Amino acid sequence: MRFNLYVLTSIVVLLSGCSNVDVSATDTNIALKGQWITEADEQVMLNPQTSGLKHWRGKLLSISDGSADISQRRQLHVIDPTSASLAPEVMQMILSDSVKNSCFAEYLSFKPDFEAIAVDPNDDNIVYIVTEDSRSVEGLSAKCAERFKNSGSTPFPSLLVRLLIKDKNTVEMTHVRPLQFDLKFAIGNYPNDGIEGLAFAKNHQLYLALEKDSETKPRIFSLDITKDFWDATDFAKLTDPQLLLPEFEAGNHPINGMDYLAVDGHDGFLIAAARNDNQLWIIDLTKHKPTTVVDLTFLAPNYDDSCDKWDAMDNASLEGVAVIGDTVWLVNDPWKARYMRNVVCESSRDKYHRMAPLLFSLPVDNEWVK
């Protein structure tokens, strides 16, 4: 079943379901009741450092970054949204011969820092992921380092990787291309604040969300994934669609997850997770409507009768967004430095210690897209 939703206004109103609830996004803080993601042994998921979420064949696909437990790296995780349980199969990544012969083989075969995920809208056997890493040019030959030194950002460029799901146990990295920002975009060199969101919209347009640029502003860029896109191995040059993002006077306000919301007769909207702000941003791709900001509060369950049934989380850190029909699914990325601050009920301490993520959901509000 879907998770219940609370709307926090001057009073707390309990809602019995979320599919037909009309929630104003402009004057309401929405509290979401989460569910621990569990593995096949029914234990909570062990430190996946969740870095993306997308709809796939009625399920949810997720991916881990390079700081996850070794048992979670370089694989796709399949989550049943109705139970928040993981499929038992391990969808491990392997390198194709062409990727093995690329400049980035050493990096991709060792400990790549994968961030964000998108399923090809024309073929759900194909999945895109992107890297974000704090290394310099380590792992690149002198020739490759020279060839790809002008990324417009970090010395070691972000990589867009194409995956082919071959069966329940094997996912092949078939292609890889480094990404290039025009210098006029003024991205700056922030190795650990790069691309954290991917979403396909109409006409095979891929949108990429950047945590921050040289002015600490979040940015969204795009790529036209043409039929011959993967025939090349040189830089894929990003464009700036100049979407209307919220403006801030100070501070970091990164986007850490993103998905596309289709609307009939419209170019659609991007739903972005603003991790630091505990918000969703509903971004109009036509640029006619200012971004709608949805404030969120996250509740974690307890299973100890001596504790409250739900605890408000001190830090959730959203890192994945997936749209399935009229429901938005969200997953958090346990922040190692702060996750233990969430412990209120002692019986939940081990779940936080394992850096286990939670799955949340809320309904699409018609007010977002009017």
Short mmCIF file of C-alpha atoms in Angstrom, two decimals:
data_model
loop_
_atom_site.label_atom_id
_atom_site.label_comp_id
_atom_site.label_asym_id
_atom_site.label_seq_id
_atom_site.Cartn_x
_atom_site.Cartn_y
_atom_site.Cartn_z
CA MET A 1 0.00 0.00 0.00
CA ARG A 2 1.05 3.60 -0.36
CA PHE A 3 2.46 5.36 2.66
CA ASN A 4 0.14 7.72 4.52
CA LEU A 5 0.65 11.43 4.18
CA TYR A 6 0.30 14.16 6.78
CA VAL A 7 -0.31 17.78 5.94
CA LEU A 8 1.08 20.18 8.51
CA THR A 9 -0.76 23.48 8.59
CA SER A 10 -2.11 25.05 11.78
CA ILE A 11 -3.21 21.54 12.75
CA VAL A 12 -2.11 18.06 11.74
CA VAL A 13 -4.65 16.33 9.53
CA LEU A 14 -4.41 12.57 9.08
CA LEU A 15 -5.04 11.43 5.53
CA SER A 16 -6.10 7.87 4.81
CA GLY A 17 -4.41 7.70 1.40
CA CYS A 18 -2.47 9.80 -1.03
CA SER A 19 -3.83 9.15 -4.53
CA ASN A 20 -6.73 11.61 -4.48
CA VAL A 21 -5.53 14.16 -1.96
CA ASP A 22 -5.31 17.79 -3.06
CA VAL A 23 -2.31 19.30 -1.26
CA SER A 24 -1.34 22.93 -1.72
CA ALA A 25 2.38 23.22 -2.36
CA THR A 26 2.65 26.91 -1.58
CA ASP A 27 1.41 27.20 1.99
CA THR A 28 1.84 23.70 3.37
CA ASN A 29 4.59 21.57 4.83
CA ILE A 30 4.02 17.93 3.96
CA ALA A 31 5.22 15.28 6.38
CA LEU A 32 5.98 11.95 4.71
CA LYS A 33 5.94 8.65 6.53
CA GLY A 34 8.77 6.46 5.27
CA GLN A 35 9.48 2.77 5.21
CA TRP A 36 12.87 1.17 5.73
CA ILE A 37 14.24 -0.48 2.60
CA THR A 38 14.97 -4.13 3.37
CA GLU A 39 17.14 -6.77 1.74
CA ALA A 40 16.21 -10.38 0.96
CA ASP A 41 17.10 -11.46 4.50
CA GLU A 42 14.62 -8.86 5.82
CA GLN A 43 17.43 -6.83 7.36
CA VAL A 44 17.50 -3.14 6.51
CA MET A 45 19.71 -2.26 3.56
CA LEU A 46 23.38 -1.98 4.48
CA ASN A 47 24.94 1.41 3.69
CA PRO A 48 24.00 1.74 0.00
CA GLN A 49 24.69 5.50 -0.09
CA THR A 50 21.69 5.80 -2.37
CA SER A 51 22.36 8.00 -5.40
CA GLY A 52 19.33 7.82 -7.63
CA LEU A 53 15.85 6.39 -8.13
CA LYS A 54 13.73 5.72 -11.23
CA HIS A 55 10.64 3.80 -12.29
CA TRP A 56 11.41 0.51 -14.08
CA ARG A 57 8.86 -2.14 -15.04
CA GLY A 58 6.56 -1.34 -12.13
CA LYS A 59 9.46 -1.35 -9.70
CA LEU A 60 12.09 1.20 -8.67
CA LEU A 61 15.72 1.16 -9.78
CA SER A 62 18.40 2.58 -7.52
CA ILE A 63 22.17 2.88 -7.58
CA SER A 64 24.93 3.36 -5.00
CA ASP A 65 27.87 5.74 -5.06
CA GLY A 66 31.54 4.98 -4.48
CA SER A 67 31.36 5.41 -0.69
CA ALA A 68 28.79 2.64 -0.21
CA ASP A 69 29.49 -0.69 1.43
CA ILE A 70 31.41 -2.87 -1.02
CA SER A 71 28.44 -5.26 -1.23
CA GLN A 72 26.32 -2.48 -2.79
CA ARG A 73 28.70 -0.95 -5.36
CA ARG A 74 28.65 -1.23 -9.15
CA GLN A 75 25.20 -2.78 -9.36
CA LEU A 76 21.57 -1.84 -9.86
CA HIS A 77 19.14 -2.32 -6.99
CA VAL A 78 15.52 -3.23 -7.75
CA ILE A 79 13.02 -2.09 -5.11
CA ASP A 80 9.37 -3.09 -4.81
CA PRO A 81 7.62 0.22 -4.01
CA THR A 82 4.68 -1.49 -2.29
CA SER A 83 6.89 -3.19 0.32
CA ALA A 84 10.19 -1.25 0.10
CA SER A 85 11.93 -4.61 -0.32
CA LEU A 86 14.87 -5.37 -2.58
CA ALA A 87 14.83 -8.04 -5.25
CA PRO A 88 17.23 -10.86 -4.29
CA GLU A 89 19.10 -10.80 -7.60
CA VAL A 90 22.37 -8.87 -7.71
CA MET A 91 22.46 -6.93 -10.98
CA GLN A 92 26.22 -6.59 -11.16
CA MET A 93 27.93 -4.32 -13.71
CA ILE A 94 30.53 -5.53 -16.16
CA LEU A 95 32.50 -3.62 -18.81
CA SER A 96 32.01 -4.17 -22.53
CA ASP A 97 35.10 -4.57 -24.70
CA SER A 98 34.74 -1.03 -26.02
CA VAL A 99 34.62 0.43 -22.50
CA LYS A 100 37.59 -1.74 -21.48
CA ASN A 101 39.51 -0.09 -24.32
CA SER A 102 38.43 3.44 -23.41
CA CYS A 103 40.34 6.06 -21.46
CA PHE A 104 38.12 5.44 -18.44
CA ALA A 105 38.40 1.66 -18.08
CA GLU A 106 40.59 1.73 -14.97
CA TYR A 107 38.29 4.12 -13.16
CA LEU A 108 35.05 2.36 -14.10
CA SER A 109 36.40 -1.07 -13.18
CA PHE A 110 37.59 -0.07 -9.70
CA LYS A 111 35.52 2.27 -7.52
CA PRO A 112 33.44 4.63 -9.66
CA ASP A 113 31.34 7.21 -7.88
CA PHE A 114 28.00 6.79 -9.62
CA GLU A 115 25.39 9.49 -9.07
CA ALA A 116 21.91 9.60 -10.59
CA ILE A 117 20.09 7.23 -12.89
CA ALA A 118 17.68 7.49 -15.84
CA VAL A 119 15.85 4.81 -17.80
CA ASP A 120 15.74 5.27 -21.58
CA PRO A 121 12.10 6.09 -22.43
CA ASN A 122 12.36 4.13 -25.71
CA ASP A 123 13.95 0.97 -24.31
CA ASP A 124 13.86 0.02 -20.63
CA ASN A 125 16.79 -2.36 -21.11
CA ILE A 126 18.95 0.76 -21.39
CA VAL A 127 19.84 2.84 -18.34
CA TYR A 128 22.02 5.94 -18.04
CA ILE A 129 24.16 6.81 -15.04
CA VAL A 130 26.67 9.58 -14.40
CA THR A 131 29.81 9.86 -12.29
CA GLU A 132 30.95 12.40 -9.74
CA ASP A 133 34.38 12.01 -8.25
CA SER A 134 36.99 13.83 -6.15
CA ARG A 135 40.07 12.38 -7.85
CA SER A 136 42.27 14.44 -10.18
CA VAL A 137 43.53 12.80 -13.39
CA GLU A 138 44.61 9.68 -11.52
CA GLY A 139 43.82 6.63 -13.62
CA LEU A 140 44.15 8.46 -16.93
CA SER A 141 47.09 7.98 -19.24
CA ALA A 142 49.03 11.10 -20.18
CA LYS A 143 47.42 10.98 -23.62
CA CYS A 144 43.90 10.66 -22.19
CA ALA A 145 44.50 13.35 -19.57
CA GLU A 146 45.57 15.74 -22.31
CA ARG A 147 42.64 14.81 -24.53
CA PHE A 148 40.02 15.39 -21.83
CA LYS A 149 41.57 18.17 -19.78
CA ASN A 150 39.12 20.86 -20.91
CA SER A 151 35.97 19.61 -19.22
CA GLY A 152 34.96 23.11 -18.15
CA SER A 153 34.83 21.76 -14.61
CA THR A 154 36.91 19.14 -12.81
CA PRO A 155 40.27 17.82 -14.13
CA PHE A 156 38.77 14.31 -14.27
CA PRO A 157 35.55 14.83 -16.24
CA SER A 158 32.13 13.59 -15.25
CA LEU A 159 31.21 10.53 -17.28
CA LEU A 160 27.87 9.62 -18.79
CA VAL A 161 27.66 5.82 -18.92
CA ARG A 162 25.20 3.74 -20.91
CA LEU A 163 24.12 0.45 -19.30
CA LEU A 164 22.47 -2.50 -20.97
CA ILE A 165 20.42 -4.78 -18.72
CA LYS A 166 21.25 -8.21 -20.14
CA ASP A 167 19.44 -10.38 -17.58
CA LYS A 168 18.49 -10.42 -13.89
CA ASN A 169 22.11 -10.73 -12.86
CA THR A 170 24.17 -8.83 -15.42
CA VAL A 171 24.33 -5.20 -16.48
CA GLU A 172 26.91 -4.20 -19.07
CA MET A 173 28.54 -0.79 -19.37
CA THR A 174 28.34 -0.54 -23.14
CA HIS A 175 29.44 3.06 -23.76
CA VAL A 176 30.97 6.01 -21.95
CA ARG A 177 31.36 9.67 -22.85
CA PRO A 178 32.88 12.50 -20.79
CA LEU A 179 30.79 15.62 -20.29
CA GLN A 180 31.91 19.14 -21.13
CA PHE A 181 30.62 22.45 -19.78
CA ASP A 182 31.17 25.61 -21.78
CA LEU A 183 33.51 27.95 -19.90
CA LYS A 184 30.84 30.65 -20.01
CA PHE A 185 28.74 28.50 -17.68
CA ALA A 186 31.32 29.20 -14.92
CA ILE A 187 30.89 25.82 -13.27
CA GLY A 188 34.06 25.91 -11.22
CA ASN A 189 36.06 22.98 -9.88
CA TYR A 190 33.90 21.20 -7.29
CA PRO A 191 34.74 17.48 -7.52
CA ASN A 192 32.15 16.41 -4.96
CA ASP A 193 29.37 18.80 -5.96
CA GLY A 194 28.73 17.74 -9.53
CA ILE A 195 25.84 16.15 -11.39
CA GLU A 196 23.36 14.45 -9.06
CA GLY A 197 20.19 14.22 -11.11
CA LEU A 198 19.19 12.74 -14.48
CA ALA A 199 15.78 12.77 -16.17
CA PHE A 200 14.54 12.09 -19.68
CA ALA A 201 11.83 14.39 -21.04
CA LYS A 202 10.19 14.57 -24.45
CA ASN A 203 12.13 13.92 -27.67
CA HIS A 204 14.87 12.01 -25.89
CA GLN A 205 16.07 15.17 -24.16
CA LEU A 206 18.18 14.31 -21.11
CA TYR A 207 18.29 16.84 -18.26
CA LEU A 208 21.22 16.85 -15.84
CA ALA A 209 21.09 18.57 -12.44
CA LEU A 210 24.28 20.06 -11.03
CA GLU A 211 24.64 20.62 -7.29
CA LYS A 212 26.38 23.97 -7.58
CA ASP A 213 28.39 26.22 -9.87
CA SER A 214 31.14 28.73 -9.05
CA GLU A 215 28.51 30.99 -7.44
CA THR A 216 27.15 28.04 -5.39
CA LYS A 217 23.95 28.04 -7.45
CA PRO A 218 22.25 24.82 -8.53
CA ARG A 219 22.02 24.41 -12.30
CA ILE A 220 20.19 22.22 -14.80
CA PHE A 221 21.70 21.37 -18.19
CA SER A 222 20.56 19.24 -21.09
CA LEU A 223 21.77 16.84 -23.77
CA ASP A 224 20.02 15.78 -26.94
CA ILE A 225 20.48 12.01 -27.01
CA THR A 226 20.35 11.43 -30.75
CA LYS A 227 20.49 8.06 -32.52
CA ASP A 228 24.21 8.52 -33.19
CA PHE A 229 25.06 9.95 -29.76
CA TRP A 230 26.99 6.87 -28.67
CA ASP A 231 28.88 6.56 -31.95
CA ALA A 232 31.27 9.22 -30.64
CA THR A 233 33.77 8.92 -27.77
CA ASP A 234 34.73 12.60 -27.44
CA PHE A 235 33.19 15.18 -25.12
CA ALA A 236 29.41 15.41 -24.99
CA LYS A 237 28.76 19.15 -24.80
CA LEU A 238 26.04 20.27 -22.40
CA THR A 239 23.61 23.08 -23.15
CA ASP A 240 21.88 25.42 -20.72
CA PRO A 241 18.07 25.57 -21.16
CA GLN A 242 17.98 28.45 -18.64
CA LEU A 243 15.15 27.03 -16.59
CA LEU A 244 13.59 29.14 -13.85
CA LEU A 245 15.16 27.85 -10.65
CA PRO A 246 14.60 29.43 -7.22
CA GLU A 247 16.94 32.28 -6.32
CA PHE A 248 18.78 32.43 -2.98
CA GLU A 249 20.76 35.20 -1.36
CA ALA A 250 23.29 32.86 0.24
CA GLY A 251 24.11 29.28 1.14
CA ASN A 252 24.25 25.99 -0.76
CA HIS A 253 20.97 24.72 -2.19
CA PRO A 254 21.92 21.70 -4.28
CA ILE A 255 19.69 19.51 -6.40
CA ASN A 256 20.34 15.87 -5.48
CA GLY A 257 17.72 14.00 -7.46
CA MET A 258 15.32 14.64 -10.33
CA ASP A 259 12.63 13.08 -12.52
CA TYR A 260 10.27 14.11 -15.30
CA LEU A 261 6.53 14.63 -14.87
CA ALA A 262 4.60 14.34 -18.14
CA VAL A 263 1.54 16.55 -18.63
CA ASP A 264 -0.87 16.24 -21.56
CA GLY A 265 -0.54 19.09 -24.08
CA HIS A 266 2.54 20.46 -22.30
CA ASP A 267 6.30 20.02 -22.42
CA GLY A 268 6.13 18.75 -18.85
CA PHE A 269 7.86 19.52 -15.57
CA LEU A 270 10.98 18.43 -13.74
CA ILE A 271 10.58 17.41 -10.10
CA ALA A 272 13.86 18.08 -8.31
CA ALA A 273 14.89 17.18 -4.77
CA ALA A 274 16.61 20.03 -2.95
CA ARG A 275 18.38 18.04 -0.25
CA ASN A 276 19.61 20.85 2.00
CA ASP A 277 16.24 22.55 2.00
CA ASN A 278 14.00 19.48 2.47
CA GLN A 279 12.06 20.57 -0.58
CA LEU A 280 10.79 19.47 -3.95
CA TRP A 281 11.02 21.96 -6.80
CA ILE A 282 8.46 21.64 -9.60
CA ILE A 283 10.18 23.20 -12.62
CA ASP A 284 8.22 24.20 -15.73
CA LEU A 285 10.09 23.17 -18.90
CA THR A 286 8.21 25.85 -20.88
CA LYS A 287 9.53 28.51 -18.46
CA HIS A 288 6.09 30.11 -18.24
CA LYS A 289 5.46 29.31 -14.59
CA PRO A 290 7.83 30.04 -11.68
CA THR A 291 9.12 26.99 -9.85
CA THR A 292 6.72 25.68 -7.23
CA VAL A 293 8.42 24.87 -3.93
CA VAL A 294 7.08 22.01 -1.80
CA ASP A 295 8.34 21.88 1.79
CA LEU A 296 8.76 18.43 3.31
CA THR A 297 9.23 16.83 6.72
CA PHE A 298 10.33 13.19 6.97
CA LEU A 299 9.09 10.67 9.53
CA ALA A 300 10.81 7.36 10.27
CA PRO A 301 8.91 4.42 11.78
CA ASN A 302 9.61 2.73 15.10
CA TYR A 303 8.61 -0.85 15.91
CA ASP A 304 9.02 -0.56 19.67
CA ASP A 305 5.84 -0.09 21.71
CA SER A 306 7.80 1.89 24.28
CA CYS A 307 8.51 4.63 21.68
CA ASP A 308 6.39 6.89 19.55
CA LYS A 309 5.29 5.18 16.35
CA TRP A 310 6.94 7.87 14.20
CA ASP A 311 9.94 10.14 14.75
CA ALA A 312 10.66 13.30 12.78
CA MET A 313 14.09 12.91 11.19
CA ASP A 314 16.81 15.39 12.07
CA ASN A 315 18.48 14.78 8.69
CA ALA A 316 17.12 12.79 5.76
CA SER A 317 19.12 14.04 2.74
CA LEU A 318 16.99 13.23 -0.30
CA GLU A 319 18.92 11.71 -3.17
CA GLY A 320 16.42 10.14 -5.53
CA VAL A 321 13.12 11.00 -7.23
CA ALA A 322 10.93 8.70 -9.32
CA VAL A 323 7.51 9.34 -10.80
CA ILE A 324 5.11 6.41 -11.25
CA GLY A 325 1.73 7.56 -12.53
CA ASP A 326 0.35 10.11 -10.09
CA THR A 327 2.80 9.26 -7.30
CA VAL A 328 6.24 10.69 -6.59
CA TRP A 329 8.61 8.28 -4.86
CA LEU A 330 11.59 9.57 -2.90
CA VAL A 331 14.61 7.91 -1.32
CA ASN A 332 17.18 9.39 1.03
CA ASP A 333 20.96 9.04 1.08
CA PRO A 334 22.18 8.49 4.66
CA TRP A 335 24.72 11.23 5.40
CA LYS A 336 27.39 9.47 7.43
CA ALA A 337 28.37 12.53 9.44
CA ARG A 338 24.81 13.29 10.54
CA TYR A 339 22.67 10.19 10.26
CA MET A 340 23.01 9.09 13.86
CA ARG A 341 21.41 12.36 14.94
CA ASN A 342 18.13 10.79 13.86
CA VAL A 343 18.17 8.28 16.72
CA VAL A 344 15.30 8.95 19.13
CA CYS A 345 14.12 5.43 19.88
CA GLU A 346 17.03 3.18 20.90
CA SER A 347 15.55 0.19 19.13
CA SER A 348 16.07 2.05 15.82
CA ARG A 349 19.75 2.79 16.48
CA ASP A 350 21.03 -0.21 14.53
CA LYS A 351 19.07 0.81 11.43
CA TYR A 352 20.74 4.21 11.44
CA HIS A 353 24.09 2.63 12.27
CA ARG A 354 23.74 0.47 9.13
CA MET A 355 23.09 3.69 7.18
CA ALA A 356 19.81 2.25 5.94
CA PRO A 357 17.70 4.46 3.63
CA LEU A 358 13.95 4.95 3.68
CA LEU A 359 11.40 5.11 0.89
CA PHE A 360 8.77 7.87 0.89
CA SER A 361 5.90 8.81 -1.41
CA LEU A 362 3.46 11.63 -2.05
CA PRO A 363 0.79 12.30 -4.69
CA VAL A 364 1.23 14.63 -7.62
CA ASP A 365 -0.76 17.78 -6.86
CA ASN A 366 -2.71 19.32 -9.74
CA GLU A 367 -1.75 22.76 -8.42
CA TRP A 368 1.88 22.02 -9.34
CA VAL A 369 1.13 21.85 -13.04
CA LYS A 370 -1.64 24.47 -13.57
#
